[in-house]
XYZ file of C-alpha atoms in Angstrom:
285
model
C 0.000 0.000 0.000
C 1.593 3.415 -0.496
C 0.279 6.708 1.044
C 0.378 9.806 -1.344
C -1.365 12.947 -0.856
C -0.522 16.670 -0.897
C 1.026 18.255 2.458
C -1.537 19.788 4.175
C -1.677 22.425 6.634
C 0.713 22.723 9.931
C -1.059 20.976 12.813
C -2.455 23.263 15.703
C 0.831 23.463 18.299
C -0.230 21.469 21.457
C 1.793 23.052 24.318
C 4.707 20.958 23.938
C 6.823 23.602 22.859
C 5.767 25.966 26.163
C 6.589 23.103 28.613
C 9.920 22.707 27.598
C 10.682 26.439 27.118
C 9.787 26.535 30.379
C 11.688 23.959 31.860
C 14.999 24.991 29.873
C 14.835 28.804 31.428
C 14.863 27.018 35.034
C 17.472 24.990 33.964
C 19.952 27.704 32.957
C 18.944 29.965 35.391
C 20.238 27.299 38.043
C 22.952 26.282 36.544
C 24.442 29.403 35.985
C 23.671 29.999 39.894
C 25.611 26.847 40.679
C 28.462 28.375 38.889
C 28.332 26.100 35.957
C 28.665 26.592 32.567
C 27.160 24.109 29.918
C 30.328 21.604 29.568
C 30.434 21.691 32.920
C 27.090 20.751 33.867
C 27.306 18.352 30.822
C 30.034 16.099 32.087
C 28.321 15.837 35.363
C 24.875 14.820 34.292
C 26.604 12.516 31.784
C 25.472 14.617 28.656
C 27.237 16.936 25.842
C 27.357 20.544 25.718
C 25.922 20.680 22.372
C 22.444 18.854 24.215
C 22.526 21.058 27.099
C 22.258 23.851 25.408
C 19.492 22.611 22.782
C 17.441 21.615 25.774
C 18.113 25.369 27.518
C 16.293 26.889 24.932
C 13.761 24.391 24.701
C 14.593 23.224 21.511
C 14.907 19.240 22.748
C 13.088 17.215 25.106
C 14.597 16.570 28.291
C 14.116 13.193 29.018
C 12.972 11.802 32.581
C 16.161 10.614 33.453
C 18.057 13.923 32.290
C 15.796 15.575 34.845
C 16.324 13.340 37.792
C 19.884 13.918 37.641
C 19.761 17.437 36.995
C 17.785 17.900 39.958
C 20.372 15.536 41.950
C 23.419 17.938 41.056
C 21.654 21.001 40.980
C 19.836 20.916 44.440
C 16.462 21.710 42.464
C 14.740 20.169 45.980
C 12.621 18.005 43.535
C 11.550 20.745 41.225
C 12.369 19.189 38.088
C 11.099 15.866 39.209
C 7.905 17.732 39.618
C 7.563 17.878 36.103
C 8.341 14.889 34.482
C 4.535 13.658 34.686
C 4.040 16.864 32.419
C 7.187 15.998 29.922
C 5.695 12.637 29.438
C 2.075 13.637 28.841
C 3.862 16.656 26.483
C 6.190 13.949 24.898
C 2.859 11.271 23.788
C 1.651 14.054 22.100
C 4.734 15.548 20.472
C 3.470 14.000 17.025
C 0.981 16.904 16.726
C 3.695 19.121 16.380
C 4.595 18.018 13.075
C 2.404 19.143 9.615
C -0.439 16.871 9.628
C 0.606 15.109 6.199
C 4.131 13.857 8.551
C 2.368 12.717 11.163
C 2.294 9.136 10.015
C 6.058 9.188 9.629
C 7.146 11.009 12.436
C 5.053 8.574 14.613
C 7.264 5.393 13.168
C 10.376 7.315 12.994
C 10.440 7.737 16.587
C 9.296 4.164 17.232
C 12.347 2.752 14.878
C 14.689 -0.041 16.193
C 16.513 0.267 12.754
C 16.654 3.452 10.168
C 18.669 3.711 6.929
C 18.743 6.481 4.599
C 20.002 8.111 1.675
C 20.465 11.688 1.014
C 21.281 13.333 -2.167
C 20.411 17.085 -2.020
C 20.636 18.191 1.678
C 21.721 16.891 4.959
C 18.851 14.654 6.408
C 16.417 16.239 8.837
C 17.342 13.954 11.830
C 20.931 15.069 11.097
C 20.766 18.458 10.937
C 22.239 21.069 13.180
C 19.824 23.969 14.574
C 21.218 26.799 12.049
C 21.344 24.241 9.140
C 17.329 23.622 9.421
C 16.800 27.072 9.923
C 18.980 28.075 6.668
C 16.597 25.003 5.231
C 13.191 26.187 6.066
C 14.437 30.151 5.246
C 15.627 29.740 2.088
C 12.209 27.763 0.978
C 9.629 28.776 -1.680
C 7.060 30.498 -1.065
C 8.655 31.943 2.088
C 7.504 31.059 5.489
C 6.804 33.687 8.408
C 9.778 33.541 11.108
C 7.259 32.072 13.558
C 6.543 29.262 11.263
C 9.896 28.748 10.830
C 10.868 28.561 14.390
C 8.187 26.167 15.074
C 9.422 24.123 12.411
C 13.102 24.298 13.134
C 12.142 23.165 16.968
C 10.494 20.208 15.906
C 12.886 19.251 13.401
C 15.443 19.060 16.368
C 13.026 17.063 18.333
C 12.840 14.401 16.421
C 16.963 13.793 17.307
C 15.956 12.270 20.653
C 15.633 8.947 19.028
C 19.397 9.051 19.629
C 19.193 9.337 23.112
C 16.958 6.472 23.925
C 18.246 3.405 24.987
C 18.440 1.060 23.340
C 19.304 2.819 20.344
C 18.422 2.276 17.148
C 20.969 1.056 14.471
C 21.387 3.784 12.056
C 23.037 3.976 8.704
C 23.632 6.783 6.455
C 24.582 7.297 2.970
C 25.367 10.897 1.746
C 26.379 12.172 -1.533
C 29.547 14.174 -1.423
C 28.004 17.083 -3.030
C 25.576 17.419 -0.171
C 28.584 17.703 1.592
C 30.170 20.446 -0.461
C 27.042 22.313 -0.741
C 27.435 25.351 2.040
C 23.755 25.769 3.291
C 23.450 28.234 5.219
C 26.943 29.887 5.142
C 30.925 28.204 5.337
C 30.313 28.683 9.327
C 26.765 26.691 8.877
C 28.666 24.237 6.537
C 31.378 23.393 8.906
C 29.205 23.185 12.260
C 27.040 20.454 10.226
C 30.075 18.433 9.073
C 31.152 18.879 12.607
C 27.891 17.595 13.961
C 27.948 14.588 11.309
C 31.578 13.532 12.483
C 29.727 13.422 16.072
C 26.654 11.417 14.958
C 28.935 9.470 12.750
C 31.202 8.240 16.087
C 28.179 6.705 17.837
C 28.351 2.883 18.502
C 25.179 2.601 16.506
C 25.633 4.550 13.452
C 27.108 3.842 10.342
C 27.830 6.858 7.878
C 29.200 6.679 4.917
C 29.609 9.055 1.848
C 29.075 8.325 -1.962
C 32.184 9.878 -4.009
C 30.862 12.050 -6.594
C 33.705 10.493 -8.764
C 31.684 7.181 -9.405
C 31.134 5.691 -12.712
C 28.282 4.065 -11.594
C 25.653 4.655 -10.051
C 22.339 2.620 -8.669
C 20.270 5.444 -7.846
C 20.534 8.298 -10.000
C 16.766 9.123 -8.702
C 15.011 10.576 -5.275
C 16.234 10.292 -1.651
C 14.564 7.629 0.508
C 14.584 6.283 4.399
C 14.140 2.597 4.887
C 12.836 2.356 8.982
C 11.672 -0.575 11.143
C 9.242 0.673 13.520
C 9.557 -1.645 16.989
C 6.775 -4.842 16.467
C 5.790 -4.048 13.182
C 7.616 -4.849 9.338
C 10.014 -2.309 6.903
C 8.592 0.369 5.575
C 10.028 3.323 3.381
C 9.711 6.676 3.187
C 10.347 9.599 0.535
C 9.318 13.614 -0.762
C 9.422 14.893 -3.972
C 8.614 18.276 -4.366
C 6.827 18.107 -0.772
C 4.687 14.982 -1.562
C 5.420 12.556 0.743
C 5.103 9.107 0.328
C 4.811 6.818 2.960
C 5.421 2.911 1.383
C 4.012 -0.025 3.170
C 3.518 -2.725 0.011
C 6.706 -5.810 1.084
C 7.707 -5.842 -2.705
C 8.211 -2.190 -3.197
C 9.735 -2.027 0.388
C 12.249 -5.200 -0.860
C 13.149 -3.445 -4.273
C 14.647 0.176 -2.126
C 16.452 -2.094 0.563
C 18.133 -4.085 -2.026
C 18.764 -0.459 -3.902
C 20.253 0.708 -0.479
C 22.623 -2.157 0.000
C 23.987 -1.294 -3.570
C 24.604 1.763 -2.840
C 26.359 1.723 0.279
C 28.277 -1.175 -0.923
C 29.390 1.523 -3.651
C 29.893 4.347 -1.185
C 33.279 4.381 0.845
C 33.295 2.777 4.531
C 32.455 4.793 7.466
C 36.190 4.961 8.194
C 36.855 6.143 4.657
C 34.055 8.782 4.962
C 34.536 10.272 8.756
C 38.006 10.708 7.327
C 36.956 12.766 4.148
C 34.776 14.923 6.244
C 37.575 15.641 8.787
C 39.712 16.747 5.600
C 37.150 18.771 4.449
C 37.002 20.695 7.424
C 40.650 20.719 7.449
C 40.552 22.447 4.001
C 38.231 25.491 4.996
């Protein structure tokens, strides 16, 4: 069966967004009072800077057992506990905050145990760095209003909790070079988003790799496409074109883009060969 319909209009925003605002203000405010600053904090709740600060400003969810430990170091006398009941409830409902014609995916995507895709005109959403998506959703046609774009750049950095669950879900990547080499945004938003895929690319579970724009041949000279196994249920693949989405459920179609995929990262260079490519490219600049 495959699902394809025009995107529709943004879904009404359901609060999320407000409850984590909130709890991100508290959170700097005492942390700075503690004396920390975000590495700091980081290494002692067992987190990066880079998540710290995304969750300040309310831009990622802060997951129950983030809070219990930042209200351990922080002496928050149980404040932040407090409001994990409210993070949970906000987090079973953070679908809504997607357009109404991603809902489907966005549900499975953050349900995956195993999520593969290919990229050949941007940096994936799940991938990308706060100023990248906003350079993304700025630069589209017709324009969007900045509080549209805000919205959308939040949620888009949402959805990158799926790599802070546990277990994690095993990931591969496959990105064209000239995705790469494309500077989105600006050579300062360019090189924070290799920066951020070198990061992403180090974790235990992930795999990415980068398809030479040098090759002779080539098995998918077509549309970029996500291959995802949501947890209890069978493969399913995703793709846009020209924002319509297409959400692909029918086992033959679904076989005929995995064996696609495993072409072309068997023609894309190793995740050793490609981590060190992007380090040289960020060498070069």
């Amino acid at each position: 069966m495959t699902e394809d319909r025009r995107p529709e209009t943004p879904a009404e925003e359901n609060g999320s967004v407000a409850v984590f605002v909130l709890i991100g203000r508290q959170l700097k405010l005492l942390r700075e009072r503690a004396g920390l600053n975000q590495r700091e904090f980081g290494a002692l709740v067992g987190y990066g800077p880079d998540l710290i600060s995304a969750i300040e400003r309310g831009v990622r969810t802060p997951r129950p057992e983030f809070l219990r430990r930042a209200d351990e170091v922080l002496q928050a006398n149980g404040m932040f506990i407090a409001v994990i009941p409210q993070v949970e409830e906000a987090m079973t409902r953070a679908r809504t905050r997607h357009p109404e014609w991603y809902r489907g995916y966005a549900v499975l995507e953050a349900q995956a145990v195993s999520l593969h895709d290919y990229s050949t005109m941007g940096v994936l959403g799940l991938l990308q760095t706060e100023d990248y998506a906003r350079a993304v959703f700025t630069q589209g046609h017709p324009p969007l209003d900045e509080e549209t774009i805000e919205k959308r750049v939040a949620d888009r950095l949402s959805r990158q909790q799926i790599f802070d669950q546990w277990p994690p879900p095993e990931c591969s990547f496959v990105i064209e070079q000239a995705v790469l080499e494309r500077p989105i945004g600006g050579p300062k938003v360019q090189r924070e988003q290799l920066q951020q895929l070198l990061r992403i690319g180090r974790r235990r579970n992930v795999q990415l790799q980068v398809m030479p724009t040098g090759r002779y041949e080539h098995p998918c000279l077509d549309n970029s496409f996500t291959l995802l196994i949501p947890k209890g249920k069978e493969q399913v693949a995703y793709m846009e074109s020209q924002g319509y989405p297409k959400l692909i459920s029918d086992r033959e179609e679904v076989r005929i883009l995995a064996a696609r995929y495993g072409i072309i990262r068997a023609q894309a260079l190793n995740p050793h060969e490609s981590l060190d490519l992007i380090e040289k490219m960020l060498a070069e600049q």
